[in-house]
Amino acid sequence: MSFLTRLSTDTRYLLFSFPLALIGFALLVVGFSLGIGTAVIGIGLPVLAATLAVARRLGDIERHALPEILDQRAAQPAAPVPPAGPGIGPRLRVALGSGRSWLDLLHGVVTFPVTVVCSSLTFAWWVGAVGALAWPLYGWVLRGAIPDYVSLPQLIDVGGGYVTDSAFYVACGVLLAVTLPPLVRGLALTRARLAQIILTAAPMPAPFDGPGPMMAPPPAPVAGAAPGMVR
């Protein structure tokens, strides 16, 4: 992947993840709280199942984006299969008993603050770099349109005037532009690694219900048989 492609991919991943994470966080928190609060009267169980379905869909979107960021394949766990028979009870048991769906719900809640920080830093760095580098193109408009205009160089006592301001802001823009690619890459990897840990982790195994057909106890030894003759 080329340098510009990598930068645009990481930037798109970080910026577009914010609205998705914001909507998902609101839906998951409200759905989980409502489901737990009304579970006693039975209404909460379908609400929890619907919330887990939303979490599952959001998790699938994130899992689909991980390979492009991590440059490696991401595990795609199978979705819980509802029973074929009629009735809502078995379907609710399958939906609520899916460890993968609960991990998807955990991802939607845990990664939200991380997404806010990563997306905000990415947006601020891009705006700062572009705005500072382009200041000579619009700075003269600001100086003429704003009465008593005071620039940042004047505030820190490094001089004033259009030329001084332009040189100062361009230097700041170059610094931001140089640090932008490693910053964006680090933020994208941080968020993607956290998502990978939660979304591709193996859920807790089902409880042990006794030996299955492949775990039958060995046959009892035959009376009078020599040791080691029993197969």
PDB file of N, CA and C in Angstrom, residues 16-106:
ATOM      1  N   PHE A  16     -14.671   8.311   9.878  1.00  0.00           N
ATOM      2  CA  PHE A  16     -15.992   7.721   9.699  1.00  0.00           C
ATOM      3  C   PHE A  16     -16.393   6.834  10.874  1.00  0.00           C
ATOM      4  N   SER A  17     -15.422   6.413  11.679  1.00  0.00           N
ATOM      5  CA  SER A  17     -15.763   5.595  12.839  1.00  0.00           C
ATOM      6  C   SER A  17     -16.466   6.398  13.923  1.00  0.00           C
ATOM      7  N   PHE A  18     -16.270   7.724  13.937  1.00  0.00           N
ATOM      8  CA  PHE A  18     -16.869   8.521  15.010  1.00  0.00           C
ATOM      9  C   PHE A  18     -18.392   8.558  14.947  1.00  0.00           C
ATOM     10  N   PRO A  19     -19.015   8.940  13.817  1.00  0.00           N
ATOM     11  CA  PRO A  19     -20.488   8.938  13.809  1.00  0.00           C
ATOM     12  C   PRO A  19     -21.075   7.557  14.030  1.00  0.00           C
ATOM     13  N   LEU A  20     -20.410   6.521  13.497  1.00  0.00           N
ATOM     14  CA  LEU A  20     -20.906   5.164  13.697  1.00  0.00           C
ATOM     15  C   LEU A  20     -20.815   4.764  15.165  1.00  0.00           C
ATOM     16  N   ALA A  21     -19.689   5.108  15.806  1.00  0.00           N
ATOM     17  CA  ALA A  21     -19.525   4.780  17.224  1.00  0.00           C
ATOM     18  C   ALA A  21     -20.496   5.566  18.092  1.00  0.00           C
ATOM     19  N   LEU A  22     -20.753   6.814  17.724  1.00  0.00           N
ATOM     20  CA  LEU A  22     -21.677   7.642  18.502  1.00  0.00           C
ATOM     21  C   LEU A  22     -23.095   7.085  18.451  1.00  0.00           C
ATOM     22  N   ILE A  23     -23.561   6.762  17.247  1.00  0.00           N
ATOM     23  CA  ILE A  23     -24.903   6.197  17.104  1.00  0.00           C
ATOM     24  C   ILE A  23     -24.986   4.837  17.789  1.00  0.00           C
ATOM     25  N   GLY A  24     -23.958   4.007  17.577  1.00  0.00           N
ATOM     26  CA  GLY A  24     -23.961   2.689  18.193  1.00  0.00           C
ATOM     27  C   GLY A  24     -23.944   2.750  19.710  1.00  0.00           C
ATOM     28  N   PHE A  25     -23.131   3.641  20.273  1.00  0.00           N
ATOM     29  CA  PHE A  25     -23.052   3.767  21.727  1.00  0.00           C
ATOM     30  C   PHE A  25     -24.409   4.161  22.306  1.00  0.00           C
ATOM     31  N   ALA A  26     -25.074   5.116  21.675  1.00  0.00           N
ATOM     32  CA  ALA A  26     -26.384   5.551  22.166  1.00  0.00           C
ATOM     33  C   ALA A  26     -27.403   4.411  22.100  1.00  0.00           C
ATOM     34  N   LEU A  27     -27.444   3.699  20.982  1.00  0.00           N
ATOM     35  CA  LEU A  27     -28.406   2.609  20.840  1.00  0.00           C
ATOM     36  C   LEU A  27     -28.125   1.478  21.818  1.00  0.00           C
ATOM     37  N   LEU A  28     -26.861   1.123  21.977  1.00  0.00           N
ATOM     38  CA  LEU A  28     -26.518  -0.011  22.830  1.00  0.00           C
ATOM     39  C   LEU A  28     -26.749   0.298  24.301  1.00  0.00           C
ATOM     40  N   VAL A  29     -26.361   1.484  24.741  1.00  0.00           N
ATOM     41  CA  VAL A  29     -26.544   1.837  26.152  1.00  0.00           C
ATOM     42  C   VAL A  29     -28.028   1.945  26.492  1.00  0.00           C
ATOM     43  N   VAL A  30     -28.792   2.617  25.637  1.00  0.00           N
ATOM     44  CA  VAL A  30     -30.231   2.747  25.885  1.00  0.00           C
ATOM     45  C   VAL A  30     -30.913   1.382  25.826  1.00  0.00           C
ATOM     46  N   GLY A  31     -30.584   0.581  24.814  1.00  0.00           N
ATOM     47  CA  GLY A  31     -31.201  -0.732  24.689  1.00  0.00           C
ATOM     48  C   GLY A  31     -30.857  -1.654  25.838  1.00  0.00           C
ATOM     49  N   PHE A  32     -29.589  -1.654  26.256  1.00  0.00           N
ATOM     50  CA  PHE A  32     -29.185  -2.517  27.367  1.00  0.00           C
ATOM     51  C   PHE A  32     -29.846  -2.072  28.669  1.00  0.00           C
ATOM     52  N   SER A  33     -29.857  -0.776  28.933  1.00  0.00           N
ATOM     53  CA  SER A  33     -30.474  -0.270  30.166  1.00  0.00           C
ATOM     54  C   SER A  33     -31.970  -0.559  30.189  1.00  0.00           C
ATOM     55  N   LEU A  34     -32.634  -0.327  29.067  1.00  0.00           N
ATOM     56  CA  LEU A  34     -34.070  -0.595  28.997  1.00  0.00           C
ATOM     57  C   LEU A  34     -34.357  -2.085  29.132  1.00  0.00           C
ATOM     58  N   GLY A  35     -33.528  -2.912  28.498  1.00  0.00           N
ATOM     59  CA  GLY A  35     -33.749  -4.349  28.578  1.00  0.00           C
ATOM     60  C   GLY A  35     -33.547  -4.893  29.976  1.00  0.00           C
ATOM     61  N   ILE A  36     -32.485  -4.452  30.650  1.00  0.00           N
ATOM     62  CA  ILE A  36     -32.236  -4.910  32.017  1.00  0.00           C
ATOM     63  C   ILE A  36     -33.327  -4.405  32.959  1.00  0.00           C
ATOM     64  N   GLY A  37     -33.744  -3.161  32.763  1.00  0.00           N
ATOM     65  CA  GLY A  37     -34.747  -2.591  33.655  1.00  0.00           C
ATOM     66  C   GLY A  37     -36.112  -3.231  33.535  1.00  0.00           C
ATOM     67  N   THR A  38     -36.438  -3.755  32.371  1.00  0.00           N
ATOM     68  CA  THR A  38     -37.761  -4.355  32.157  1.00  0.00           C
ATOM     69  C   THR A  38     -37.700  -5.871  31.998  1.00  0.00           C
ATOM     70  N   ALA A  39     -36.543  -6.474  32.306  1.00  0.00           N
ATOM     71  CA  ALA A  39     -36.411  -7.924  32.151  1.00  0.00           C
ATOM     72  C   ALA A  39     -37.309  -8.675  33.122  1.00  0.00           C
ATOM     73  N   VAL A  40     -37.586  -8.077  34.282  1.00  0.00           N
ATOM     74  CA  VAL A  40     -38.399  -8.748  35.292  1.00  0.00           C
ATOM     75  C   VAL A  40     -39.811  -9.007  34.784  1.00  0.00           C
ATOM     76  N   ILE A  41     -40.334  -8.093  34.006  1.00  0.00           N
ATOM     77  CA  ILE A  41     -41.702  -8.255  33.503  1.00  0.00           C
ATOM     78  C   ILE A  41     -41.734  -8.903  32.122  1.00  0.00           C
ATOM     79  N   GLY A  42     -40.579  -9.341  31.632  1.00  0.00           N
ATOM     80  CA  GLY A  42     -40.526 -10.085  30.379  1.00  0.00           C
ATOM     81  C   GLY A  42     -40.330  -9.254  29.139  1.00  0.00           C
ATOM     82  N   ILE A  43     -40.637  -7.970  29.203  1.00  0.00           N
ATOM     83  CA  ILE A  43     -40.473  -7.133  28.013  1.00  0.00           C
ATOM     84  C   ILE A  43     -39.002  -6.940  27.680  1.00  0.00           C
ATOM     85  N   GLY A  44     -38.159  -6.961  28.700  1.00  0.00           N
ATOM     86  CA  GLY A  44     -36.747  -6.658  28.484  1.00  0.00           C
ATOM     87  C   GLY A  44     -35.996  -7.699  27.684  1.00  0.00           C
ATOM     88  N   LEU A  45     -36.468  -8.951  27.687  1.00  0.00           N
ATOM     89  CA  LEU A  45     -35.730  -9.989  26.968  1.00  0.00           C
ATOM     90  C   LEU A  45     -35.716  -9.749  25.459  1.00  0.00           C
ATOM     91  N   PRO A  46     -36.863  -9.465  24.827  1.00  0.00           N
ATOM     92  CA  PRO A  46     -36.794  -9.113  23.401  1.00  0.00           C
ATOM     93  C   PRO A  46     -35.997  -7.846  23.135  1.00  0.00           C
ATOM     94  N   VAL A  47     -36.059  -6.883  24.068  1.00  0.00           N
ATOM     95  CA  VAL A  47     -35.276  -5.656  23.893  1.00  0.00           C
ATOM     96  C   VAL A  47     -33.789  -5.975  23.934  1.00  0.00           C
ATOM     97  N   LEU A  48     -33.374  -6.820  24.874  1.00  0.00           N
ATOM     98  CA  LEU A  48     -31.969  -7.222  24.939  1.00  0.00           C
ATOM     99  C   LEU A  48     -31.550  -7.975  23.685  1.00  0.00           C
ATOM    100  N   ALA A  49     -32.419  -8.846  23.190  1.00  0.00           N
ATOM    101  CA  ALA A  49     -32.098  -9.590  21.969  1.00  0.00           C
ATOM    102  C   ALA A  49     -31.934  -8.648  20.784  1.00  0.00           C
ATOM    103  N   ALA A  50     -32.812  -7.651  20.680  1.00  0.00           N
ATOM    104  CA  ALA A  50     -32.683  -6.676  19.595  1.00  0.00           C
ATOM    105  C   ALA A  50     -31.420  -5.840  19.751  1.00  0.00           C
ATOM    106  N   THR A  51     -31.077  -5.490  20.990  1.00  0.00           N
ATOM    107  CA  THR A  51     -29.847  -4.727  21.236  1.00  0.00           C
ATOM    108  C   THR A  51     -28.620  -5.535  20.843  1.00  0.00           C
ATOM    109  N   LEU A  52     -28.623  -6.821  21.165  1.00  0.00           N
ATOM    110  CA  LEU A  52     -27.499  -7.675  20.779  1.00  0.00           C
ATOM    111  C   LEU A  52     -27.416  -7.830  19.262  1.00  0.00           C
ATOM    112  N   ALA A  53     -28.565  -7.833  18.590  1.00  0.00           N
ATOM    113  CA  ALA A  53     -28.544  -7.900  17.121  1.00  0.00           C
ATOM    114  C   ALA A  53     -27.914  -6.648  16.530  1.00  0.00           C
ATOM    115  N   VAL A  54     -28.221  -5.477  17.110  1.00  0.00           N
ATOM    116  CA  VAL A  54     -27.586  -4.231  16.661  1.00  0.00           C
ATOM    117  C   VAL A  54     -26.087  -4.281  16.924  1.00  0.00           C
ATOM    118  N   ALA A  55     -25.706  -4.756  18.109  1.00  0.00           N
ATOM    119  CA  ALA A  55     -24.282  -4.866  18.439  1.00  0.00           C
ATOM    120  C   ALA A  55     -23.574  -5.805  17.475  1.00  0.00           C
ATOM    121  N   ARG A  56     -24.255  -6.879  17.115  1.00  0.00           N
ATOM    122  CA  ARG A  56     -23.666  -7.833  16.176  1.00  0.00           C
ATOM    123  C   ARG A  56     -23.426  -7.183  14.814  1.00  0.00           C
ATOM    124  N   ARG A  57     -24.384  -6.401  14.341  1.00  0.00           N
ATOM    125  CA  ARG A  57     -24.234  -5.748  13.046  1.00  0.00           C
ATOM    126  C   ARG A  57     -23.104  -4.727  13.080  1.00  0.00           C
ATOM    127  N   LEU A  58     -23.019  -3.947  14.144  1.00  0.00           N
ATOM    128  CA  LEU A  58     -21.925  -2.977  14.276  1.00  0.00           C
ATOM    129  C   LEU A  58     -20.578  -3.686  14.367  1.00  0.00           C
ATOM    130  N   GLY A  59     -20.546  -4.811  15.062  1.00  0.00           N
ATOM    131  CA  GLY A  59     -19.306  -5.578  15.134  1.00  0.00           C
ATOM    132  C   GLY A  59     -18.886  -6.127  13.787  1.00  0.00           C
ATOM    133  N   ASP A  60     -19.855  -6.561  12.983  1.00  0.00           N
ATOM    134  CA  ASP A  60     -19.532  -7.053  11.638  1.00  0.00           C
ATOM    135  C   ASP A  60     -18.937  -5.944  10.772  1.00  0.00           C
ATOM    136  N   ILE A  61     -19.471  -4.729  10.899  1.00  0.00           N
ATOM    137  CA  ILE A  61     -18.921  -3.601  10.138  1.00  0.00           C
ATOM    138  C   ILE A  61     -17.473  -3.350  10.529  1.00  0.00           C
ATOM    139  N   GLU A  62     -17.194  -3.392  11.825  1.00  0.00           N
ATOM    140  CA  GLU A  62     -15.823  -3.166  12.291  1.00  0.00           C
ATOM    141  C   GLU A  62     -14.899  -4.298  11.856  1.00  0.00           C
ATOM    142  N   ARG A  63     -15.354  -5.543  11.964  1.00  0.00           N
ATOM    143  CA  ARG A  63     -14.526  -6.676  11.546  1.00  0.00           C
ATOM    144  C   ARG A  63     -14.212  -6.604  10.055  1.00  0.00           C
ATOM    145  N   HIS A  64     -15.148  -6.094   9.279  1.00  0.00           N
ATOM    146  CA  HIS A  64     -14.914  -5.950   7.840  1.00  0.00           C
ATOM    147  C   HIS A  64     -13.840  -4.905   7.546  1.00  0.00           C
ATOM    148  N   ALA A  65     -13.698  -3.896   8.415  1.00  0.00           N
ATOM    149  CA  ALA A  65     -12.722  -2.825   8.183  1.00  0.00           C
ATOM    150  C   ALA A  65     -11.336  -3.158   8.723  1.00  0.00           C
ATOM    151  N   LEU A  66     -11.231  -4.124   9.621  1.00  0.00           N
ATOM    152  CA  LEU A  66      -9.946  -4.396  10.269  1.00  0.00           C
ATOM    153  C   LEU A  66      -8.841  -4.850   9.314  1.00  0.00           C
ATOM    154  N   PRO A  67      -9.096  -5.750   8.350  1.00  0.00           N
ATOM    155  CA  PRO A  67      -7.989  -6.197   7.495  1.00  0.00           C
ATOM    156  C   PRO A  67      -7.293  -5.071   6.752  1.00  0.00           C
ATOM    157  N   GLU A  68      -8.028  -4.053   6.337  1.00  0.00           N
ATOM    158  CA  GLU A  68      -7.431  -2.946   5.600  1.00  0.00           C
ATOM    159  C   GLU A  68      -6.520  -2.106   6.487  1.00  0.00           C
ATOM    160  N   ILE A  69      -6.796  -2.060   7.778  1.00  0.00           N
ATOM    161  CA  ILE A  69      -5.982  -1.276   8.703  1.00  0.00           C
ATOM    162  C   ILE A  69      -4.810  -2.093   9.230  1.00  0.00           C
ATOM    163  N   LEU A  70      -5.046  -3.351   9.563  1.00  0.00           N
ATOM    164  CA  LEU A  70      -4.019  -4.192  10.177  1.00  0.00           C
ATOM    165  C   LEU A  70      -3.179  -4.945   9.160  1.00  0.00           C
ATOM    166  N   ASP A  71      -3.573  -4.903   7.890  1.00  0.00           N
ATOM    167  CA  ASP A  71      -2.862  -5.640   6.835  1.00  0.00           C
ATOM    168  C   ASP A  71      -2.810  -7.134   7.132  1.00  0.00           C
ATOM    169  N   GLN A  72      -3.853  -7.647   7.699  1.00  0.00           N
ATOM    170  CA  GLN A  72      -3.953  -9.079   7.952  1.00  0.00           C
ATOM    171  C   GLN A  72      -5.424  -9.453   8.054  1.00  0.00           C
ATOM    172  N   ARG A  73      -5.692 -10.725   7.824  1.00  0.00           N
ATOM    173  CA  ARG A  73      -7.069 -11.193   7.857  1.00  0.00           C
ATOM    174  C   ARG A  73      -7.584 -11.193   9.290  1.00  0.00           C
ATOM    175  N   ALA A  74      -8.833 -10.824   9.450  1.00  0.00           N
ATOM    176  CA  ALA A  74      -9.469 -10.834  10.766  1.00  0.00           C
ATOM    177  C   ALA A  74     -10.481 -11.969  10.819  1.00  0.00           C
ATOM    178  N   ALA A  75     -10.551 -12.614  11.972  1.00  0.00           N
ATOM    179  CA  ALA A  75     -11.494 -13.712  12.139  1.00  0.00           C
ATOM    180  C   ALA A  75     -12.924 -13.207  12.001  1.00  0.00           C
ATOM    181  N   GLN A  76     -13.754 -13.994  11.347  1.00  0.00           N
ATOM    182  CA  GLN A  76     -15.167 -13.660  11.160  1.00  0.00           C
ATOM    183  C   GLN A  76     -16.000 -14.737  11.841  1.00  0.00           C
ATOM    184  N   PRO A  77     -16.297 -14.573  13.132  1.00  0.00           N
ATOM    185  CA  PRO A  77     -17.064 -15.598  13.847  1.00  0.00           C
ATOM    186  C   PRO A  77     -18.442 -15.788  13.231  1.00  0.00           C
ATOM    187  N   ALA A  78     -18.918 -17.018  13.304  1.00  0.00           N
ATOM    188  CA  ALA A  78     -20.237 -17.317  12.756  1.00  0.00           C
ATOM    189  C   ALA A  78     -21.322 -16.730  13.645  1.00  0.00           C
ATOM    190  N   ALA A  79     -22.381 -16.271  13.016  1.00  0.00           N
ATOM    191  CA  ALA A  79     -23.504 -15.703  13.762  1.00  0.00           C
ATOM    192  C   ALA A  79     -24.316 -16.817  14.404  1.00  0.00           C
ATOM    193  N   PRO A  80     -24.935 -16.548  15.552  1.00  0.00           N
ATOM    194  CA  PRO A  80     -25.785 -17.568  16.177  1.00  0.00           C
ATOM    195  C   PRO A  80     -26.951 -17.933  15.272  1.00  0.00           C
ATOM    196  N   VAL A  81     -27.202 -19.230  15.142  1.00  0.00           N
ATOM    197  CA  VAL A  81     -28.260 -19.718  14.258  1.00  0.00           C
ATOM    198  C   VAL A  81     -29.517 -19.963  15.081  1.00  0.00           C
ATOM    199  N   PRO A  82     -30.606 -19.257  14.796  1.00  0.00           N
ATOM    200  CA  PRO A  82     -31.840 -19.479  15.558  1.00  0.00           C
ATOM    201  C   PRO A  82     -32.451 -20.827  15.213  1.00  0.00           C
ATOM    202  N   PRO A  83     -33.180 -21.432  16.140  1.00  0.00           N
ATOM    203  CA  PRO A  83     -33.808 -22.725  15.853  1.00  0.00           C
ATOM    204  C   PRO A  83     -34.877 -22.593  14.778  1.00  0.00           C
ATOM    205  N   ALA A  84     -35.112 -23.698  14.086  1.00  0.00           N
ATOM    206  CA  ALA A  84     -36.072 -23.676  12.981  1.00  0.00           C
ATOM    207  C   ALA A  84     -37.511 -23.770  13.451  1.00  0.00           C
ATOM    208  N   GLY A  85     -37.737 -24.255  14.657  1.00  0.00           N
ATOM    209  CA  GLY A  85     -39.096 -24.445  15.141  1.00  0.00           C
ATOM    210  C   GLY A  85     -39.798 -23.137  15.451  1.00  0.00           C
ATOM    211  N   PRO A  86     -41.113 -23.194  15.639  1.00  0.00           N
ATOM    212  CA  PRO A  86     -41.867 -21.979  15.980  1.00  0.00           C
ATOM    213  C   PRO A  86     -41.641 -21.590  17.436  1.00  0.00           C
ATOM    214  N   GLY A  87     -42.054 -20.395  17.770  1.00  0.00           N
ATOM    215  CA  GLY A  87     -41.940 -19.928  19.147  1.00  0.00           C
ATOM    216  C   GLY A  87     -40.791 -18.961  19.314  1.00  0.00           C
ATOM    217  N   ILE A  88     -41.030 -17.944  20.163  1.00  0.00           N
ATOM    218  CA  ILE A  88     -40.006 -16.930  20.379  1.00  0.00           C
ATOM    219  C   ILE A  88     -39.038 -17.315  21.490  1.00  0.00           C
ATOM    220  N   GLY A  89     -39.465 -18.237  22.359  1.00  0.00           N
ATOM    221  CA  GLY A  89     -38.613 -18.617  23.482  1.00  0.00           C
ATOM    222  C   GLY A  89     -37.268 -19.188  23.061  1.00  0.00           C
ATOM    223  N   PRO A  90     -37.235 -20.212  22.194  1.00  0.00           N
ATOM    224  CA  PRO A  90     -35.938 -20.751  21.765  1.00  0.00           C
ATOM    225  C   PRO A  90     -35.067 -19.727  21.046  1.00  0.00           C
ATOM    226  N   ARG A  91     -35.694 -18.850  20.295  1.00  0.00           N
ATOM    227  CA  ARG A  91     -34.922 -17.822  19.589  1.00  0.00           C
ATOM    228  C   ARG A  91     -34.279 -16.847  20.575  1.00  0.00           C
ATOM    229  N   LEU A  92     -35.024 -16.490  21.617  1.00  0.00           N
ATOM    230  CA  LEU A  92     -34.453 -15.599  22.625  1.00  0.00           C
ATOM    231  C   LEU A  92     -33.307 -16.273  23.362  1.00  0.00           C
ATOM    232  N   ARG A  93     -33.444 -17.565  23.650  1.00  0.00           N
ATOM    233  CA  ARG A  93     -32.368 -18.275  24.347  1.00  0.00           C
ATOM    234  C   ARG A  93     -31.098 -18.301  23.510  1.00  0.00           C
ATOM    235  N   VAL A  94     -31.249 -18.521  22.209  1.00  0.00           N
ATOM    236  CA  VAL A  94     -30.071 -18.533  21.336  1.00  0.00           C
ATOM    237  C   VAL A  94     -29.450 -17.148  21.247  1.00  0.00           C
ATOM    238  N   ALA A  95     -30.288 -16.118  21.103  1.00  0.00           N
ATOM    239  CA  ALA A  95     -29.769 -14.754  20.968  1.00  0.00           C
ATOM    240  C   ALA A  95     -29.083 -14.289  22.242  1.00  0.00           C
ATOM    241  N   LEU A  96     -29.716 -14.522  23.383  1.00  0.00           N
ATOM    242  CA  LEU A  96     -29.150 -14.061  24.651  1.00  0.00           C
ATOM    243  C   LEU A  96     -28.010 -14.945  25.133  1.00  0.00           C
ATOM    244  N   GLY A  97     -27.924 -16.166  24.629  1.00  0.00           N
ATOM    245  CA  GLY A  97     -26.855 -17.063  25.041  1.00  0.00           C
ATOM    246  C   GLY A  97     -25.622 -17.011  24.162  1.00  0.00           C
ATOM    247  N   SER A  98     -25.599 -16.112  23.184  1.00  0.00           N
ATOM    248  CA  SER A  98     -24.449 -15.998  22.280  1.00  0.00           C
ATOM    249  C   SER A  98     -23.357 -15.153  22.931  1.00  0.00           C
ATOM    250  N   GLY A  99     -22.252 -15.785  23.288  1.00  0.00           N
ATOM    251  CA  GLY A  99     -21.138 -15.028  23.859  1.00  0.00           C
ATOM    252  C   GLY A  99     -20.550 -14.032  22.883  1.00  0.00           C
ATOM    253  N   ARG A 100     -20.565 -14.352  21.600  1.00  0.00           N
ATOM    254  CA  ARG A 100     -20.033 -13.443  20.585  1.00  0.00           C
ATOM    255  C   ARG A 100     -20.831 -12.144  20.550  1.00  0.00           C
ATOM    256  N   SER A 101     -22.150 -12.222  20.657  1.00  0.00           N
ATOM    257  CA  SER A 101     -22.966 -11.009  20.626  1.00  0.00           C
ATOM    258  C   SER A 101     -22.703 -10.124  21.843  1.00  0.00           C
ATOM    259  N   TRP A 102     -22.474 -10.733  22.991  1.00  0.00           N
ATOM    260  CA  TRP A 102     -22.163  -9.940  24.186  1.00  0.00           C
ATOM    261  C   TRP A 102     -20.806  -9.262  24.056  1.00  0.00           C
ATOM    262  N   LEU A 103     -19.853  -9.922  23.416  1.00  0.00           N
ATOM    263  CA  LEU A 103     -18.559  -9.279  23.167  1.00  0.00           C
ATOM    264  C   LEU A 103     -18.705  -8.122  22.180  1.00  0.00           C
ATOM    265  N   ASP A 104     -19.582  -8.277  21.207  1.00  0.00           N
ATOM    266  CA  ASP A 104     -19.850  -7.164  20.286  1.00  0.00           C
ATOM    267  C   ASP A 104     -20.456  -5.974  21.029  1.00  0.00           C
ATOM    268  N   LEU A 105     -21.330  -6.255  21.987  1.00  0.00           N
ATOM    269  CA  LEU A 105     -21.903  -5.187  22.808  1.00  0.00           C
ATOM    270  C   LEU A 105     -20.818  -4.512  23.637  1.00  0.00           C
ATOM    271  N   LEU A 106     -19.924  -5.311  24.211  1.00  0.00           N
ATOM    272  CA  LEU A 106     -18.812  -4.750  24.983  1.00  0.00           C
ATOM    273  C   LEU A 106     -17.941  -3.855  24.116  1.00  0.00           C
TER     274      LEU A 106
END
